[in-house]
Amino acid sequence: MKILLIEPFFVGSHQSWAEGLQEFSNHTISILSLPGRHWKWRMAGAAIELAEQFNKLEEMPDAILATDMLDLATFLGLIRGSGFEGGVGVYFHENQITYPWSPTDRDKDLKRFSLWI
C-alpha cells in the first residue's frame, strides 16, 4: 500500500515520528511536509500550500495519513478533482487544547486565542 503522510510541522518529535513510521512500516510511505516553524500559521494555512503540492503529484497514493497539524477539511476540499480515491486517516500527535502556553507567547496577553478552543 502506498501511503502519503502529510506533516505541516516537520521538525523535532513530528519529524522523528514520521521518519520512524516511514522506516519501519511494511507499507511504502512518502512524506509531504513543510518546515517546522510558526506552528500556529502552519495549522491555519498549511492545507493550501500542501494541497497545491498534492495536486501536482504524478501518482496518487492509496491512502493519506495526516497529522493534527493539518486543516484536513480544507485540504480535502482543495484536492477534490485530483483523482484521489483512497482512504484518509488522522494521527493526533498532541492535543493543542490542553497544550501549555509558552511564557514568551504574546498571543495570551493579546487575547488572540485559537479558533479551535
CSV table of N, CA and C in Angstrom, one decimal:
chain,number,residue,atom,x,y,z
A,1,MET,N,0.8,-1.2,0.0
A,1,MET,CA,0.0,0.0,0.0
A,1,MET,C,0.9,1.2,0.0
A,2,LYS,N,0.5,2.2,-0.8
A,2,LYS,CA,1.3,3.5,-0.9
A,2,LYS,C,0.5,4.5,-0.1
A,3,ILE,N,1.2,5.0,1.0
A,3,ILE,CA,0.6,5.9,1.9
A,3,ILE,C,1.3,7.3,1.8
A,4,LEU,N,0.6,8.3,1.7
A,4,LEU,CA,1.2,9.7,1.8
A,4,LEU,C,0.9,10.2,3.2
A,5,LEU,N,2.0,10.5,3.9
A,5,LEU,CA,1.9,11.1,5.2
A,5,LEU,C,2.1,12.6,5.1
A,6,ILE,N,1.2,13.3,5.6
A,6,ILE,CA,1.2,14.8,5.5
A,6,ILE,C,1.5,15.4,6.8
A,7,GLU,N,2.6,16.1,6.9
A,7,GLU,CA,3.0,16.7,8.2
A,7,GLU,C,3.4,18.2,7.9
A,8,PRO,N,2.6,19.1,8.3
A,8,PRO,CA,2.9,20.5,8.1
A,8,PRO,C,4.0,21.1,9.0
A,9,PHE,N,4.4,20.4,10.0
A,9,PHE,CA,5.3,20.9,11.0
A,9,PHE,C,6.4,19.9,11.2
A,10,PHE,N,7.3,19.8,10.1
A,10,PHE,CA,8.3,18.7,10.0
A,10,PHE,C,9.6,19.1,10.7
A,11,VAL,N,9.6,18.9,12.1
A,11,VAL,CA,10.7,19.2,12.9
A,11,VAL,C,10.5,18.4,14.2
A,12,GLY,N,11.6,18.2,14.9
A,12,GLY,CA,11.5,17.6,16.3
A,12,GLY,C,10.8,16.3,16.3
A,13,SER,N,9.9,16.1,17.3
A,13,SER,CA,9.2,14.9,17.5
A,13,SER,C,8.3,14.6,16.3
A,14,HIS,N,7.8,15.6,15.7
A,14,HIS,CA,6.9,15.3,14.5
A,14,HIS,C,7.7,14.7,13.4
A,15,GLN,N,8.9,15.2,13.1
A,15,GLN,CA,9.8,14.6,12.1
A,15,GLN,C,10.3,13.2,12.5
A,16,SER,N,10.6,13.0,13.7
A,16,SER,CA,11.1,11.7,14.2
A,16,SER,C,10.0,10.7,14.1
A,17,TRP,N,8.8,11.0,14.4
A,17,TRP,CA,7.7,10.1,14.3
A,17,TRP,C,7.5,9.7,12.9
A,18,ALA,N,7.4,10.7,12.0
A,18,ALA,CA,7.1,10.5,10.6
A,18,ALA,C,8.2,9.6,9.9
A,19,GLU,N,9.4,10.0,10.2
A,19,GLU,CA,10.5,9.2,9.6
A,19,GLU,C,10.6,7.8,10.2
A,20,GLY,N,10.3,7.7,11.4
A,20,GLY,CA,10.3,6.3,12.1
A,20,GLY,C,9.2,5.4,11.5
A,21,LEU,N,8.0,6.0,11.3
A,21,LEU,CA,7.0,5.3,10.6
A,21,LEU,C,7.3,4.9,9.2
A,22,GLN,N,7.9,5.8,8.5
A,22,GLN,CA,8.4,5.5,7.1
A,22,GLN,C,9.4,4.4,7.1
A,23,GLU,N,10.3,4.4,8.0
A,23,GLU,CA,11.4,3.4,8.0
A,23,GLU,C,10.9,2.1,8.4
A,24,PHE,N,10.0,2.0,9.4
A,24,PHE,CA,9.7,0.7,9.9
A,24,PHE,C,8.3,0.1,9.5
A,25,SER,N,7.6,0.8,8.7
A,25,SER,CA,6.3,0.3,8.2
A,25,SER,C,6.5,-0.7,7.1
A,26,ASN,N,5.6,-1.6,7.0
A,26,ASN,CA,5.5,-2.6,5.9
A,26,ASN,C,5.0,-2.0,4.6
A,27,HIS,N,4.5,-0.7,4.7
A,27,HIS,CA,3.9,-0.1,3.6
A,27,HIS,C,5.0,0.9,3.0
A,28,THR,N,4.7,1.4,1.8
A,28,THR,CA,5.5,2.4,1.2
A,28,THR,C,5.0,3.8,1.6
A,29,ILE,N,5.7,4.5,2.4
A,29,ILE,CA,5.3,5.8,2.9
A,29,ILE,C,6.1,6.9,2.4
A,30,SER,N,5.4,7.9,1.7
A,30,SER,CA,6.1,9.1,1.3
A,30,SER,C,5.6,10.2,2.2
A,31,ILE,N,6.5,11.2,2.4
A,31,ILE,CA,6.1,12.3,3.3
A,31,ILE,C,6.0,13.6,2.5
A,32,LEU,N,4.9,14.3,2.7
A,32,LEU,CA,4.7,15.6,2.1
A,32,LEU,C,4.7,16.5,3.3
A,33,SER,N,5.6,17.5,3.4
A,33,SER,CA,5.8,18.3,4.6
A,33,SER,C,6.2,19.7,4.3
A,34,LEU,N,6.1,20.5,5.4
A,34,LEU,CA,6.6,21.8,5.4
A,34,LEU,C,7.6,22.0,6.5
A,35,PRO,N,8.5,22.9,6.5
A,35,PRO,CA,9.4,23.1,7.6
A,35,PRO,C,8.7,23.4,8.9
A,36,GLY,N,9.3,23.0,10.0
A,36,GLY,CA,8.7,23.2,11.3
A,36,GLY,C,9.0,24.5,11.9
A,37,ARG,N,8.2,25.5,11.5
A,37,ARG,CA,8.3,26.8,12.1
A,37,ARG,C,6.9,27.5,12.1
A,38,HIS,N,6.7,28.4,13.0
A,38,HIS,CA,5.4,29.2,13.0
A,38,HIS,C,4.2,28.2,13.1
A,39,TRP,N,4.1,27.4,14.1
A,39,TRP,CA,3.1,26.3,14.2
A,39,TRP,C,1.7,26.8,14.1
A,40,LYS,N,1.4,28.0,14.6
A,40,LYS,CA,0.0,28.5,14.5
A,40,LYS,C,-0.3,28.8,13.1
A,41,TRP,N,0.6,29.3,12.3
A,41,TRP,CA,0.4,29.6,10.9
A,41,TRP,C,0.3,28.3,10.1
A,42,ARG,N,1.1,27.3,10.5
A,42,ARG,CA,1.0,26.0,9.8
A,42,ARG,C,-0.4,25.4,10.0
A,43,MET,N,-0.9,25.5,11.2
A,43,MET,CA,-2.2,24.9,11.4
A,43,MET,C,-3.3,25.6,10.7
A,44,ALA,N,-3.2,26.9,10.5
A,44,ALA,CA,-4.2,27.7,9.8
A,44,ALA,C,-4.1,27.6,8.3
A,45,GLY,N,-2.8,27.6,7.8
A,45,GLY,CA,-2.7,27.8,6.3
A,45,GLY,C,-2.0,26.7,5.5
A,46,ALA,N,-1.4,25.8,6.2
A,46,ALA,CA,-0.6,24.8,5.5
A,46,ALA,C,-1.4,24.0,4.5
A,47,ALA,N,-2.7,23.8,4.8
A,47,ALA,CA,-3.6,23.0,3.9
A,47,ALA,C,-3.5,23.5,2.4
A,48,ILE,N,-3.5,24.8,2.3
A,48,ILE,CA,-3.5,25.5,1.0
A,48,ILE,C,-2.2,25.1,0.2
A,49,GLU,N,-1.0,25.3,0.8
A,49,GLU,CA,0.2,25.0,0.2
A,49,GLU,C,0.4,23.5,-0.1
A,50,LEU,N,0.0,22.7,0.9
A,50,LEU,CA,0.2,21.2,0.7
A,50,LEU,C,-0.8,20.7,-0.3
A,51,ALA,N,-2.0,21.3,-0.4
A,51,ALA,CA,-2.9,20.8,-1.4
A,51,ALA,C,-2.4,21.2,-2.8
A,52,GLU,N,-1.7,22.3,-3.0
A,52,GLU,CA,-1.1,22.7,-4.3
A,52,GLU,C,0.0,21.6,-4.6
A,53,GLN,N,0.8,21.2,-3.7
A,53,GLN,CA,1.8,20.2,-3.9
A,53,GLN,C,1.2,18.9,-4.3
A,54,PHE,N,0.2,18.5,-3.5
A,54,PHE,CA,-0.5,17.3,-3.7
A,54,PHE,C,-1.1,17.2,-5.1
A,55,ASN,N,-1.7,18.3,-5.6
A,55,ASN,CA,-2.4,18.3,-6.9
A,55,ASN,C,-1.4,18.2,-8.0
A,56,LYS,N,-0.1,18.3,-7.8
A,56,LYS,CA,0.9,18.2,-8.8
A,56,LYS,C,1.6,16.8,-8.8
A,57,LEU,N,1.1,15.9,-7.9
A,57,LEU,CA,1.7,14.6,-7.8
A,57,LEU,C,1.4,13.8,-9.1
A,58,GLU,N,2.3,13.1,-9.6
A,58,GLU,CA,2.1,12.3,-10.8
A,58,GLU,C,1.4,11.0,-10.5
A,59,GLU,N,1.5,10.5,-9.3
A,59,GLU,CA,0.9,9.2,-8.9
A,59,GLU,C,0.1,9.4,-7.6
A,60,MET,N,-1.1,9.0,-7.6
A,60,MET,CA,-1.9,9.1,-6.4
A,60,MET,C,-1.6,8.0,-5.4
A,61,PRO,N,-1.6,8.4,-4.1
A,61,PRO,CA,-1.4,7.3,-3.1
A,61,PRO,C,-2.7,6.5,-2.9
A,62,ASP,N,-2.5,5.4,-2.2
A,62,ASP,CA,-3.7,4.6,-1.9
A,62,ASP,C,-4.4,5.2,-0.7
A,63,ALA,N,-3.7,5.8,0.2
A,63,ALA,CA,-4.2,6.4,1.4
A,63,ALA,C,-3.4,7.6,1.8
A,64,ILE,N,-4.1,8.5,2.6
A,64,ILE,CA,-3.5,9.7,3.1
A,64,ILE,C,-3.5,9.5,4.7
A,65,LEU,N,-2.4,9.8,5.3
A,65,LEU,CA,-2.3,9.8,6.8
A,65,LEU,C,-1.9,11.3,7.1
A,66,ALA,N,-2.8,12.1,7.7
A,66,ALA,CA,-2.4,13.4,8.0
A,66,ALA,C,-2.3,13.5,9.5
A,67,THR,N,-1.5,14.5,10.0
A,67,THR,CA,-1.4,14.7,11.4
A,67,THR,C,-2.3,15.8,11.8
A,68,ASP,N,-2.5,16.0,13.1
A,68,ASP,CA,-3.4,17.0,13.6
A,68,ASP,C,-3.0,18.4,13.3
A,69,MET,N,-1.8,18.7,12.8
A,69,MET,CA,-1.3,20.0,12.4
A,69,MET,C,-1.9,20.5,11.1
A,70,LEU,N,-2.7,19.6,10.4
A,70,LEU,CA,-3.3,19.9,9.1
A,70,LEU,C,-4.8,20.2,9.2
A,71,ASP,N,-5.2,21.3,8.6
A,71,ASP,CA,-6.7,21.5,8.5
A,71,ASP,C,-7.2,20.6,7.4
A,72,LEU,N,-7.5,19.4,7.8
A,72,LEU,CA,-7.8,18.3,6.9
A,72,LEU,C,-9.0,18.6,6.0
A,73,ALA,N,-10.1,19.2,6.6
A,73,ALA,CA,-11.3,19.5,5.8
A,73,ALA,C,-10.9,20.5,4.6
A,74,THR,N,-10.2,21.5,4.9
A,74,THR,CA,-9.7,22.4,3.8
A,74,THR,C,-8.9,21.7,2.8
A,75,PHE,N,-7.9,20.9,3.3
A,75,PHE,CA,-7.1,20.2,2.4
A,75,PHE,C,-7.9,19.3,1.5
A,76,LEU,N,-8.8,18.5,2.0
A,76,LEU,CA,-9.6,17.6,1.2
A,76,LEU,C,-10.5,18.4,0.2
A,77,GLY,N,-11.0,19.5,0.6
A,77,GLY,CA,-11.8,20.3,-0.3
A,77,GLY,C,-10.9,20.8,-1.5
A,78,LEU,N,-9.6,21.1,-1.2
A,78,LEU,CA,-8.8,21.7,-2.3
A,78,LEU,C,-8.2,20.6,-3.2
A,79,ILE,N,-8.2,19.3,-2.8
A,79,ILE,CA,-7.7,18.3,-3.6
A,79,ILE,C,-8.9,17.6,-4.4
A,80,ARG,N,-10.1,18.0,-4.2
A,80,ARG,CA,-11.2,17.4,-4.9
A,80,ARG,C,-11.0,17.6,-6.4
A,81,GLY,N,-11.1,16.5,-7.1
A,81,GLY,CA,-10.9,16.6,-8.6
A,81,GLY,C,-9.5,16.1,-9.0
A,82,SER,N,-8.7,15.8,-8.0
A,82,SER,CA,-7.3,15.4,-8.2
A,82,SER,C,-7.2,14.0,-8.7
A,83,GLY,N,-8.2,13.2,-8.5
A,83,GLY,CA,-8.2,11.8,-8.8
A,83,GLY,C,-7.9,10.9,-7.6
A,84,PHE,N,-7.7,11.5,-6.5
A,84,PHE,CA,-7.5,10.7,-5.3
A,84,PHE,C,-8.8,10.0,-4.8
A,85,GLU,N,-8.8,8.7,-4.6
A,85,GLU,CA,-10.0,8.0,-4.2
A,85,GLU,C,-9.7,7.1,-3.0
A,86,GLY,N,-8.6,7.3,-2.4
A,86,GLY,CA,-8.3,6.4,-1.3
A,86,GLY,C,-8.8,6.8,0.1
A,87,GLY,N,-8.4,6.1,1.1
A,87,GLY,CA,-8.9,6.4,2.5
A,87,GLY,C,-8.0,7.5,3.1
A,88,VAL,N,-8.6,8.1,4.2
A,88,VAL,CA,-7.9,9.2,4.9
A,88,VAL,C,-7.9,8.9,6.4
A,89,GLY,N,-6.8,9.0,7.0
A,89,GLY,CA,-6.7,8.8,8.5
A,89,GLY,C,-6.0,10.0,9.1
A,90,VAL,N,-6.2,10.2,10.4
A,90,VAL,CA,-5.6,11.4,11.1
A,90,VAL,C,-4.8,10.8,12.3
A,91,TYR,N,-3.6,11.3,12.5
A,91,TYR,CA,-2.9,10.9,13.7
A,91,TYR,C,-2.8,12.2,14.6
A,92,PHE,N,-3.2,12.0,15.8
A,92,PHE,CA,-3.2,13.2,16.8
A,92,PHE,C,-1.9,13.1,17.6
A,93,HIS,N,-0.9,13.8,17.1
A,93,HIS,CA,0.4,13.8,17.8
A,93,HIS,C,0.4,14.4,19.2
A,94,GLU,N,-0.4,15.4,19.3
A,94,GLU,CA,-0.6,16.1,20.6
A,94,GLU,C,-1.9,16.8,20.6
A,95,ASN,N,-2.4,17.1,21.8
A,95,ASN,CA,-3.6,17.8,21.9
A,95,ASN,C,-3.4,19.3,22.2
A,96,GLN,N,-3.6,20.1,21.2
A,96,GLN,CA,-3.3,21.5,21.3
A,96,GLN,C,-4.3,22.2,22.3
A,97,ILE,N,-5.4,21.7,22.6
A,97,ILE,CA,-6.4,22.3,23.5
A,97,ILE,C,-5.8,22.4,24.9
A,98,THR,N,-5.1,21.3,25.3
A,98,THR,CA,-4.5,21.3,26.7
A,98,THR,C,-3.0,21.6,26.7
A,99,TYR,N,-2.4,21.9,25.5
A,99,TYR,CA,-1.0,22.2,25.4
A,99,TYR,C,-0.7,23.5,26.2
A,100,PRO,N,0.3,23.5,27.1
A,100,PRO,CA,0.5,24.7,27.9
A,100,PRO,C,1.0,25.9,27.1
A,101,TRP,N,0.6,27.1,27.5
A,101,TRP,CA,1.1,28.3,26.8
A,101,TRP,C,2.5,28.5,27.1
A,102,SER,N,3.3,29.0,26.2
A,102,SER,CA,4.7,29.3,26.4
A,102,SER,C,4.8,30.7,27.2
A,103,PRO,N,5.7,30.8,28.1
A,103,PRO,CA,5.8,32.1,28.8
A,103,PRO,C,6.2,33.2,27.9
A,104,THR,N,6.7,32.9,26.7
A,104,THR,CA,7.1,34.0,25.8
A,104,THR,C,6.0,34.2,24.7
A,105,ASP,N,4.9,33.5,24.8
A,105,ASP,CA,3.9,33.6,23.8
A,105,ASP,C,3.0,34.9,24.0
A,106,ARG,N,3.1,35.9,23.1
A,106,ARG,CA,2.3,37.1,23.2
A,106,ARG,C,0.8,37.0,23.0
A,107,ASP,N,0.4,35.9,22.3
A,107,ASP,CA,-1.0,35.7,22.0
A,107,ASP,C,-1.9,35.7,23.2
A,108,LYS,N,-1.4,35.1,24.3
A,108,LYS,CA,-2.2,35.1,25.5
A,108,LYS,C,-2.5,36.5,26.1
A,109,ASP,N,-1.4,37.3,26.1
A,109,ASP,CA,-1.6,38.7,26.6
A,109,ASP,C,-2.4,39.5,25.7
A,110,LEU,N,-2.4,39.2,24.4
A,110,LEU,CA,-3.1,40.0,23.4
A,110,LEU,C,-4.5,39.4,23.2
A,111,LYS,N,-4.8,38.4,24.0
A,111,LYS,CA,-6.1,37.7,23.9
A,111,LYS,C,-6.5,37.2,22.5
A,112,ARG,N,-5.4,36.7,21.8
A,112,ARG,CA,-5.6,36.1,20.5
A,112,ARG,C,-5.6,34.6,20.7
A,113,PHE,N,-6.7,34.0,21.0
A,113,PHE,CA,-6.8,32.6,21.3
A,113,PHE,C,-7.1,31.8,20.0
A,114,SER,N,-6.8,30.6,20.1
A,114,SER,CA,-7.0,29.7,18.9
A,114,SER,C,-8.5,29.6,18.6
A,115,LEU,N,-8.8,29.5,17.3
A,115,LEU,CA,-10.1,29.3,16.8
A,115,LEU,C,-10.7,27.9,17.3
A,116,TRP,N,-9.8,27.0,17.6
A,116,TRP,CA,-10.3,25.6,18.0
A,116,TRP,C,-10.7,25.5,19.4
A,117,ILE,N,-10.4,26.5,20.2
A,117,ILE,CA,-10.8,26.4,21.6
A,117,ILE,C,-12.2,26.8,21.9
